[in-house]
Coordinates of C-alpha atoms in Angstrom, one line a residue:
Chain M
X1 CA 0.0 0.0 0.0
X2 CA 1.4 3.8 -0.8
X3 CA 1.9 5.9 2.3
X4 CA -1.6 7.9 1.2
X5 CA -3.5 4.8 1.7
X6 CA -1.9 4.6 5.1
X7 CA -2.7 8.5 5.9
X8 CA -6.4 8.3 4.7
X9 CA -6.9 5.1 6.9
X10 CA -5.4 6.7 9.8
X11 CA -7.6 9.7 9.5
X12 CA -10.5 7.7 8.9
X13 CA -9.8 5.2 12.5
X14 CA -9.1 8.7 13.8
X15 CA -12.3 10.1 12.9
X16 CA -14.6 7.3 13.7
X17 CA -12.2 6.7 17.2
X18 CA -13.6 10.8 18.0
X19 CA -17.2 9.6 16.9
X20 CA -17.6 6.9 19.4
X21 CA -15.9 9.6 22.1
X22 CA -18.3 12.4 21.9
X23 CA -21.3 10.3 21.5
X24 CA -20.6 8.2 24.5
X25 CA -19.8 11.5 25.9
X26 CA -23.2 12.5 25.5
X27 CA -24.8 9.4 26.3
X28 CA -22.7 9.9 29.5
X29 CA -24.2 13.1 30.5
X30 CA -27.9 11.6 29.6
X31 CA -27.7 9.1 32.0
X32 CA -26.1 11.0 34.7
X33 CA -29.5 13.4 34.0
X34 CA -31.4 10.2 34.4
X35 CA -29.5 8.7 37.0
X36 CA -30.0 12.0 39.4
X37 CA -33.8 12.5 38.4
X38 CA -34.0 9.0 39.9
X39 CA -32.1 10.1 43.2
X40 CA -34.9 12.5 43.2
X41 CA -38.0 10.2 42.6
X42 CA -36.1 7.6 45.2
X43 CA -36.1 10.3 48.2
X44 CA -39.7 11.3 47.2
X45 CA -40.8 7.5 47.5
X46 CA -39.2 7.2 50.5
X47 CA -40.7 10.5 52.3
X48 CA -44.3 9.0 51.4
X49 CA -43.6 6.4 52.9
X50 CA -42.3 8.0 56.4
X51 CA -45.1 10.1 56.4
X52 CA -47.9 7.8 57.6
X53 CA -45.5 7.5 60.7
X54 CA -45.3 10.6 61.3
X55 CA -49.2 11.1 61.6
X56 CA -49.4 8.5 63.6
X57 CA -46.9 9.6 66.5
X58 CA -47.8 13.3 65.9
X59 CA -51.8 12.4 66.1
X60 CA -51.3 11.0 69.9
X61 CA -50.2 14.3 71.2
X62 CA -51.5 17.5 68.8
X63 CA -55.5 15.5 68.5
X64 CA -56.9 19.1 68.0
X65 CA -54.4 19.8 64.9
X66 CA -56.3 17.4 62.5
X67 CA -56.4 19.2 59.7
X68 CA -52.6 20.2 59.4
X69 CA -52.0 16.1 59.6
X70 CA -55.0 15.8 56.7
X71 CA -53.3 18.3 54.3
X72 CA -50.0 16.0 54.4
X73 CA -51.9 12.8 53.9
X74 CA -53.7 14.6 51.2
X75 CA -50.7 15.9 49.4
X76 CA -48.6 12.4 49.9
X77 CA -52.0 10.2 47.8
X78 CA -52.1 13.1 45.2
X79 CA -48.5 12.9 44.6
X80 CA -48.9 8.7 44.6
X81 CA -51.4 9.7 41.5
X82 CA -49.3 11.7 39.3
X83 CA -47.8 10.0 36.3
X84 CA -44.4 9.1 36.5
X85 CA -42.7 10.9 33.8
X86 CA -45.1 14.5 34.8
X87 CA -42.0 16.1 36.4
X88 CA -43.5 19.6 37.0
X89 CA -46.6 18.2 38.7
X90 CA -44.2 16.3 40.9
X91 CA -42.4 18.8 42.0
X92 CA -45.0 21.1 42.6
X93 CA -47.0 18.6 45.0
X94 CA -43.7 17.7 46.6
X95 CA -43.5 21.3 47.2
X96 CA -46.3 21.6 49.0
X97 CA -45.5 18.3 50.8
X98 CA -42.1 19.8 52.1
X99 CA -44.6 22.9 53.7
X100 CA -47.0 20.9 55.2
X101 CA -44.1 18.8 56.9
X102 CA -42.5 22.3 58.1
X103 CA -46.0 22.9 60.0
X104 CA -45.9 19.5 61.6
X105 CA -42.2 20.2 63.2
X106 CA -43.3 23.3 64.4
X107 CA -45.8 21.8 66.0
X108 CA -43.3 20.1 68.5
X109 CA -43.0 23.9 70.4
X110 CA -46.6 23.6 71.4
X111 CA -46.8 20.2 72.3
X112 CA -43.7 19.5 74.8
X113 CA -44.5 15.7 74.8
X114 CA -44.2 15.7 71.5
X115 CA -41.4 17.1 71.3
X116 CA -39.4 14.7 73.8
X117 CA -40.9 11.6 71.8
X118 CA -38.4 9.4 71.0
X119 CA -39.9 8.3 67.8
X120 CA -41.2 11.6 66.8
X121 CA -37.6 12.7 67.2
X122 CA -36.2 9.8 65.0
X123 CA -39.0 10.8 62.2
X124 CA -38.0 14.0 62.2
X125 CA -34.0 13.0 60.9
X126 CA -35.4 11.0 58.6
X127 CA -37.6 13.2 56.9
X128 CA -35.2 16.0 57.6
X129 CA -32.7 13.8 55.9
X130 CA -34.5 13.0 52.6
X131 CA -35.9 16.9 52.3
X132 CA -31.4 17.7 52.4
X133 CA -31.5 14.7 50.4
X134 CA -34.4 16.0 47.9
X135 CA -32.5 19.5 47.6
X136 CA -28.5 18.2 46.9
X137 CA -30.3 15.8 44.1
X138 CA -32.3 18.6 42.4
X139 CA -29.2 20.8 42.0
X140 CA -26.9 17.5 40.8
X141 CA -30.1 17.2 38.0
X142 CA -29.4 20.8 37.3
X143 CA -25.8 20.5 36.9
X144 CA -25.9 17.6 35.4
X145 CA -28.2 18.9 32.6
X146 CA -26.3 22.0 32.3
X147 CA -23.7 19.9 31.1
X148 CA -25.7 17.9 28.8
X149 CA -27.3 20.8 27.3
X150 CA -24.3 22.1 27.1
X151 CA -22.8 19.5 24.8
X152 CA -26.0 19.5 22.6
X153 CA -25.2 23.7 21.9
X154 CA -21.2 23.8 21.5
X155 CA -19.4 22.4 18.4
X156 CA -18.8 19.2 17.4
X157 CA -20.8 17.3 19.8
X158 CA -24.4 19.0 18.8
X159 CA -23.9 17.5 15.4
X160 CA -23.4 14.0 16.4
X161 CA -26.4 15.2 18.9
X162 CA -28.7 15.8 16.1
X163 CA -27.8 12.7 14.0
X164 CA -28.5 10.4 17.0
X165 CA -31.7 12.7 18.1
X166 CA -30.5 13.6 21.7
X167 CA -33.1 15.9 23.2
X168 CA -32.4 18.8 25.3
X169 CA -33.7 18.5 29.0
X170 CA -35.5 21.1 31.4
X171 CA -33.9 22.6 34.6
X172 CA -36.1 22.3 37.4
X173 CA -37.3 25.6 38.9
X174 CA -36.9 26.1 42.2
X175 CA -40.4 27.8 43.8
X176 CA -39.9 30.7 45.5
X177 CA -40.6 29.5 48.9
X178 CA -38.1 27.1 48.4
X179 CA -35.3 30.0 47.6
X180 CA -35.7 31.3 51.4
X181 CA -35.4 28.0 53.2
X182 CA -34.1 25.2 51.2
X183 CA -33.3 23.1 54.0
X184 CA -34.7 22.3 57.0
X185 CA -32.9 23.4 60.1
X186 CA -33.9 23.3 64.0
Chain S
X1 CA -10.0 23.5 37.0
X2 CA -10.9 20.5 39.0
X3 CA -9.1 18.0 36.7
X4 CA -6.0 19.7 36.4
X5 CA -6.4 19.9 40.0
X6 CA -6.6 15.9 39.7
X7 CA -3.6 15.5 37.5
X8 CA -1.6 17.7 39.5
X9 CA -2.3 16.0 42.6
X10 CA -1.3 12.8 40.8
X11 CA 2.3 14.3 39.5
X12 CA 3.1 15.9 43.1
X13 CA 2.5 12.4 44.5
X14 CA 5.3 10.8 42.3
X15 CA 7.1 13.6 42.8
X16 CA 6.8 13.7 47.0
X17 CA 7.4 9.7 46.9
X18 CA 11.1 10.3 45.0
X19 CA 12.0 13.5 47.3
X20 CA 11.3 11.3 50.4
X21 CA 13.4 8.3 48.7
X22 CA 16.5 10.4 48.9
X23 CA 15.6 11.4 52.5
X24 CA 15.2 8.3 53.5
X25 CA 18.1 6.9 51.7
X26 CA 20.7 9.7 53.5
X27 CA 18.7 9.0 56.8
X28 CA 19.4 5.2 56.4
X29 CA 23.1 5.9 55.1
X30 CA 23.3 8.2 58.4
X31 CA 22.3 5.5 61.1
X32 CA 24.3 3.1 58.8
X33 CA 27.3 5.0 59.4
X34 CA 26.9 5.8 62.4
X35 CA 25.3 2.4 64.2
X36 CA 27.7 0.1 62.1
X37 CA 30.2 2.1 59.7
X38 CA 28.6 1.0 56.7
X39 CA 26.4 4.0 55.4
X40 CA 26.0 1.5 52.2
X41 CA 23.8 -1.0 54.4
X42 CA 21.9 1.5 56.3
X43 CA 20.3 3.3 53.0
X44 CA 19.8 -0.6 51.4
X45 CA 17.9 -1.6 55.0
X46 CA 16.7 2.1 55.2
X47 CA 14.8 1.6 51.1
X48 CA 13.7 -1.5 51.8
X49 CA 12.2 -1.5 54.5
X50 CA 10.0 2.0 53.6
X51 CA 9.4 0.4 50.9
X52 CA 7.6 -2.7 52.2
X53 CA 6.2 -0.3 54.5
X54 CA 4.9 2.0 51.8
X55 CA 3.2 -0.9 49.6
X56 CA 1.3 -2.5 52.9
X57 CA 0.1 0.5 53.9
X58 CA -0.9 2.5 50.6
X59 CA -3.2 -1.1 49.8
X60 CA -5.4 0.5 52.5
X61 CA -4.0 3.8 54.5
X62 CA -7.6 5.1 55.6
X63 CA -7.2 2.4 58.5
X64 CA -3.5 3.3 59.7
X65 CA -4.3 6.7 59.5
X66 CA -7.3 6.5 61.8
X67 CA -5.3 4.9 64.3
X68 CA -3.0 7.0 64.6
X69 CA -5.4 9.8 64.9
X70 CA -7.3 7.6 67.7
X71 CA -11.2 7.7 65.4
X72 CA -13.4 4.8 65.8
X73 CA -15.8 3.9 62.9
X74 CA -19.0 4.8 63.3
X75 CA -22.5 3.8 61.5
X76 CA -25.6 5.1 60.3
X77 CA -27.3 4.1 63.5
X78 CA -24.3 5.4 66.0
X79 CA -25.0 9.2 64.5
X80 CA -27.8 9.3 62.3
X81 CA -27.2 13.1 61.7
X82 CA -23.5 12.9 60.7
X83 CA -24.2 9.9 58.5
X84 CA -26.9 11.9 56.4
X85 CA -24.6 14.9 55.7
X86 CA -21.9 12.7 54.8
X87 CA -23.8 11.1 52.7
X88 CA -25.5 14.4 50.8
X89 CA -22.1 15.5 50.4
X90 CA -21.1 12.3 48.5
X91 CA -24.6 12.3 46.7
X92 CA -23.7 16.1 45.9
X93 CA -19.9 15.3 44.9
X94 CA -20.6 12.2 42.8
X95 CA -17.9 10.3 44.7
X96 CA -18.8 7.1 46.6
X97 CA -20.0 7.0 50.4
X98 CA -16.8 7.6 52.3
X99 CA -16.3 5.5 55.7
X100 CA -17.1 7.8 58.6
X101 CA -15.1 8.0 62.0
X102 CA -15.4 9.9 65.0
X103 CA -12.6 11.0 67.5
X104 CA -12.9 11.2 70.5
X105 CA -11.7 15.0 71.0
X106 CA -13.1 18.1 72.3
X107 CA -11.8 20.4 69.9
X108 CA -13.7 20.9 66.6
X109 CA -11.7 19.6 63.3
X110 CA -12.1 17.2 61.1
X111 CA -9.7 15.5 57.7
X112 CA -10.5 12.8 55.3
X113 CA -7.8 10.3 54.1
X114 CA -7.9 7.4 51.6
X115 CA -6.0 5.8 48.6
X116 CA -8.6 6.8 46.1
X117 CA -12.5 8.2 45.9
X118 CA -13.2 4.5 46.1
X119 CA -11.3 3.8 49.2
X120 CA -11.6 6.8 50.9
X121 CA -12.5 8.1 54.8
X122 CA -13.7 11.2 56.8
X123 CA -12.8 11.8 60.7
X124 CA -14.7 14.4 62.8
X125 CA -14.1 15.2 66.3
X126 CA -17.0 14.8 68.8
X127 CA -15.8 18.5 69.3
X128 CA -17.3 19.4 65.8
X129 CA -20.3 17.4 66.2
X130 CA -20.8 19.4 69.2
X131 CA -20.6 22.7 68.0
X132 CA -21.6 22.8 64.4
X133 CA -24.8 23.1 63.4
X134 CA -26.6 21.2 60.3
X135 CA -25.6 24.1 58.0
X136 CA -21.7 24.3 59.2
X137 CA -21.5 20.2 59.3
X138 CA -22.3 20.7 55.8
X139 CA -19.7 22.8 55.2
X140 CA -17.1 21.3 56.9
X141 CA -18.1 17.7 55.0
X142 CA -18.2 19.4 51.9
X143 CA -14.8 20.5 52.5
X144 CA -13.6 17.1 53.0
X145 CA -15.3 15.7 50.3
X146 CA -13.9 17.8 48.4
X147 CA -10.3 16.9 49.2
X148 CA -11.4 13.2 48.0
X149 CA -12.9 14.4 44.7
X150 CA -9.5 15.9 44.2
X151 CA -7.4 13.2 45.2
X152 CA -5.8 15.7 47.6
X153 CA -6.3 12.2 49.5
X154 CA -3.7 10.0 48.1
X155 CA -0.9 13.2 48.5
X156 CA -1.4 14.5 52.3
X157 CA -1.8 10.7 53.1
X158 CA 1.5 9.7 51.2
X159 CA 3.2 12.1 52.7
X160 CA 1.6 11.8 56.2
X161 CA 3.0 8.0 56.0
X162 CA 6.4 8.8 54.7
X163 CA 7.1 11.4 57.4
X164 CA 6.0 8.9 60.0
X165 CA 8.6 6.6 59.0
X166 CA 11.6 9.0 58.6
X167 CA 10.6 10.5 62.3
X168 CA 10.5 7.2 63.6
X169 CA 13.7 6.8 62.3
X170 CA 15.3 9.7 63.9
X171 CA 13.6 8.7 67.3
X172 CA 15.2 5.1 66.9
X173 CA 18.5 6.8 66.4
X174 CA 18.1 9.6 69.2
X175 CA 17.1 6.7 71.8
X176 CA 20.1 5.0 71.1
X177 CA 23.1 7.2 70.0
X178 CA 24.3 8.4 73.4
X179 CA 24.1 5.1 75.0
X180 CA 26.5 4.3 71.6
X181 CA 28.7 7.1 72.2
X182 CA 29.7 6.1 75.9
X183 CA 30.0 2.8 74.9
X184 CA 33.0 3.5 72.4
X185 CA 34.5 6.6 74.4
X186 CA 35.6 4.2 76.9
X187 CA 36.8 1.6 74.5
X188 CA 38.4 3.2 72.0
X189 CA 40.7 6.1 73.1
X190 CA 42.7 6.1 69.8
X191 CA 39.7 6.8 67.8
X192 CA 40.7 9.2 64.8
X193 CA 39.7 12.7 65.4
X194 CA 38.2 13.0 62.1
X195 CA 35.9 9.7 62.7
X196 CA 34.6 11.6 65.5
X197 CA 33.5 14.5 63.9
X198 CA 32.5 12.9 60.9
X199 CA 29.7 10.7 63.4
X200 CA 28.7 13.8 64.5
X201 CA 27.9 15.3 61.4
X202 CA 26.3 12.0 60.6
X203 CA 24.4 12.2 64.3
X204 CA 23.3 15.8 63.5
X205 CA 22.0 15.1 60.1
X206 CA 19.9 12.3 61.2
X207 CA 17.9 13.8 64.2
X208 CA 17.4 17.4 62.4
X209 CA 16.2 16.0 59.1
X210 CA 13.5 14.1 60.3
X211 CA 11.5 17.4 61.6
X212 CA 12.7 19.2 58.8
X213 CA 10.9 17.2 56.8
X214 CA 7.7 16.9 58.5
X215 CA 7.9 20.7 57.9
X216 CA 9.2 19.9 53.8
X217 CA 6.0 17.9 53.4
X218 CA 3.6 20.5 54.8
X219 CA 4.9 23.0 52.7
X220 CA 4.9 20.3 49.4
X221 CA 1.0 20.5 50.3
X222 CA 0.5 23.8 48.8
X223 CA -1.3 25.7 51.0
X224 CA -3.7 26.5 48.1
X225 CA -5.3 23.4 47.8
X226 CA -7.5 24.1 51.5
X227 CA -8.7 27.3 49.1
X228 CA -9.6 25.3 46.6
X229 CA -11.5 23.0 48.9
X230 CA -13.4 25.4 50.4
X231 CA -14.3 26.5 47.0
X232 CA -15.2 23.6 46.3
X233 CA -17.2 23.3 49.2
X234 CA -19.4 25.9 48.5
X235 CA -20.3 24.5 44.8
X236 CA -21.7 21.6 46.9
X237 CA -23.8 22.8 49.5
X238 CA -24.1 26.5 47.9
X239 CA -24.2 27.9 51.1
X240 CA -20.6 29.9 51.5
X241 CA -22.1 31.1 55.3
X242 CA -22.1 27.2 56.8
X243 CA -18.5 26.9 56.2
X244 CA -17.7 30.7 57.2
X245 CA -19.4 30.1 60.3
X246 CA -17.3 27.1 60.6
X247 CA -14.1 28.0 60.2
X248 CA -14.8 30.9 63.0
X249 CA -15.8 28.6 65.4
X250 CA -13.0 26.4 64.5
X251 CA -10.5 29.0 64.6
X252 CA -11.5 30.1 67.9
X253 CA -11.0 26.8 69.7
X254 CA -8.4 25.2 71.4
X255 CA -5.9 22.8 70.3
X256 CA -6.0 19.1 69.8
X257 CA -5.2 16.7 72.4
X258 CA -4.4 13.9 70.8
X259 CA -3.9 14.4 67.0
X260 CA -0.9 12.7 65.6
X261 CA 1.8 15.4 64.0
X262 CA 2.4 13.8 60.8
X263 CA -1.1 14.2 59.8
X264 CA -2.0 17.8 61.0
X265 CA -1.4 18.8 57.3
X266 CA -4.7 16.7 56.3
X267 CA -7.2 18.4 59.0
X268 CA -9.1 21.5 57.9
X269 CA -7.5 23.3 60.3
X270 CA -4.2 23.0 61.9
X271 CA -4.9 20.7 64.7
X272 CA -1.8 21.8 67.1
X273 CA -2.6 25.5 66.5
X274 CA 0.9 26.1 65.7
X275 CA 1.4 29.9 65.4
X276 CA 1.2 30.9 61.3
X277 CA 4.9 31.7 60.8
X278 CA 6.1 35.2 59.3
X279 CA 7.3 34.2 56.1
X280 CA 4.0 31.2 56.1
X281 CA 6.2 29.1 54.7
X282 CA 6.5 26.4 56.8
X283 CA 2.7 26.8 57.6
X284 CA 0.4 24.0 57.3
X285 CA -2.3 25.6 56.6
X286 CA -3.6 29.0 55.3
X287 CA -4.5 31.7 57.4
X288 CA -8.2 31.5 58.4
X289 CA -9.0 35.1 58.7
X290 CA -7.9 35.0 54.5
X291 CA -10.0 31.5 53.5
X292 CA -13.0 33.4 55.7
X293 CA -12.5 36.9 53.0
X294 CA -12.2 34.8 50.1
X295 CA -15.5 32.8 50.8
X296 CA -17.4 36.0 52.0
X297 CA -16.7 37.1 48.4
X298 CA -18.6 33.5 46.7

């Protein structure tokens, strides 16, 4: 073979060697997306499922706050309804599920009992834990789909984007509650 | 930024490990010379055995470390708090859930040591559990986490073990030099005048070096990397004020009782409180009243 042969095969192993490196590049940064919308969707699961607990211990010593434990139960079996891939209605109801829990701690100042419960006490780390837990996984989903939306913009990746048909993916919007107090604190 | 971080940390390791090769190598040659006349043997046993020492200990260092620092592991269940915050800083970080020990120590610090992200652990004192709140635990963890992500890790901990062995050296020698010395003043009156003085030398150069290079490796631990740490810190929780509030309430407190020297270069903040010297060169750390300015400005 001449040494022209040789150069165009090089360039062409080159060429398709870059391919295969950007796209699983971007297939990278998709499932990182995916992999911390899960993270999300995991802690939510589990916080509906610690809420019933909750109720329980918190009903034996507030009985006259019924309706602040109702809302909660409420919002947890709407937010068991939504569809799975709604992402907006998600996070709005789990919005409103991180209030209604803030009302239920502050309900340990009036109700000293309460507040000494060993379980109630327990409850409370837990739930504190996947709210913390809830917060650091939204902002790894928003950095991780800066970076994939990044990729699909900038030069050369977006091409191989568009042949393969990678979508760009939403940010999720923090509501403006959430922007004063993102954690819980005591 | 963070990956030439990574890289960097990667060549200063090789780099430290060849620098402390020679050290040990003239320390070995020293109590070679000095313990047997044959400098030759010393640096061979001297190499060897660091060597050995080196590749049993970097398989796993987390655990040597903690011991010498006197933590105990801990679990979820032992500190449910803790646990959480370490684990939102991993989450946060991408790396893998660090092991998580406690020490047993008033004073608030806390370091993290490890091979690599995968093997990889973070102490706190039951001084910093004490005083920091949710907010400044983050801060502090996100600081450590931090270190792993940039495998600040493998370097303070390669170092930490390498001065360890080259001060334990020089103890061996100091213990046991003057008990030589009378020894051979009374047997050997004749002894050349120059033999003398060159064992001195040889005595000298053994017990100053190993300090002097407990200070050498501090200093090979830039200083900048506890900036870029907190930095980092910050891009993890978001929250520049928990680590601010931190680092005042760890700057405030009292010194360490029973931290172990040759690590003091991992902890966020100097464990012995050692006054920052004038030039800062042989500082472990940066001053805290300039890490506190640069976060205020995040």
């Amino acid at each position: 073979m001449s040494s022209l042969t040789w150069i165009i095969l090089i360039i062409v192993v080159l060429l398709i060697g870059i391919y295969i490196a950007i796209y699983n590049g971007l297939q990278k940064a998709k499932v990182y997306t995916d992999e911390s919308w899960s993270q999300i969707d995991v802690q939510l699961k589990r916080r509906n499922d610690l809420i019933p607990n909750l109720v329980e211990t918190t009903k034996g010593y507030a009985k006259h706050e019924k309706e602040t434990l109702e809302n909660v139960v409420e919002l947890r079996n709407q937010l068991t309804n939504i569809p799975q891939d709604d992402r907006t209605q998600t996070l709005k109801v789990s919005n409103q599920i991180s209030d209604a829990l803030k009302s239920i701690f502050a309900l340990q100042e009036n109700y000293p009992d309460l507040k000494a419960n060993q379980n109630f006490l327990k409850l409370q780390e837990e739930l504190t834990n996947t709210e913390n837990k809830i917060a650091y996984s939204r902002q790894l989903y928003n950095s991780s789909a800066a970076l994939y939306d990044q990729k699909l913009l900038t030069f050369p990746s977006n091409i191989i984007a568009s042949i393969h048909g990678f979508k760009k993916v939403d940010y999720l919007q923090a509501s403006e509650a959430e922007k004063e107090a993102p954690k819980v604190k005591f | 930024m963070l990956f030439q971080q990574i890289a960097r940390n990667k060549r200063k390791t090789g780099i430290i490990m060849v620098l402390f090769a020679v050290i040990l190598a003239l320390v070995g040659a020293g109590l070679g010379y000095i313990f047997g006349d044959s400098p030759w043997g010393g640096m061979v046993i001297a190499l060897v055995i660091s060597v050995l020492y080196l590749f049993l200990v970097m398989r796993d260092p987390a655990n040597m470390v903690m011991s010498l620092n006197h933590a105990s592991e801990i679990h979820e269940q032992d500190n449910p708090e803790l646990w959480h915050v370490v684990q939102d800083m991993a989450m946060a970080g991408r790396v893998p859930m660090p092991r998580v020990f406690i020490i047993n120590d008033p004073s608030p610090n806390a370091f993290a040591t490890g091979r690599d992200p995968d093997h990889s652990a973070v102490a706190v004192t039951q001084g910093l559990l004490e005083m920091m709140n949710r907010e400044e635990l983050e801060g502090v963890l996100g600081h450590e986490i931090s270190h792993i992500r940039n495998y600040d890790i493998r370097l303070s901990t390669v170092a930490a073990v390498l001065v360890g062995v080259i001060s334990y050296l020089s103890g061996i020698a100091s213990r046991y030099i003057w008990w030589f010395d009378d020894d051979r003043g009374s047997d050997k009156d004749d002894d050349n005048n120059l033999v003398i003085i060159f064992k001195i030398v040889a005595i000298v150069f053994v017990l100053i070096l190993g300090p002097l290079c407990a200070s050498l490796a501090q200093m090979a631990l830039s200083r900048n990397r506890e900036y870029l740490a907190d930095a980092s810190s910050v891009n993890l929780t978001r929250n520049p004020q928990g680590l601010i509030s931190a680092l005042e309430k760890i700057a405030g407190s009292k010194p360490m009782k029973k931290a172990d020297p040759s690590s003091a270069g991992m902890y966020i903040e100097d464990p012995l409180r050692k006054k920052h010297s004038f030039t800062h060169l042989f500082d472990s750390h940066p001053p805290t009243e300039d890490r506190i300015k640069r976060l205020e400005k995040m």
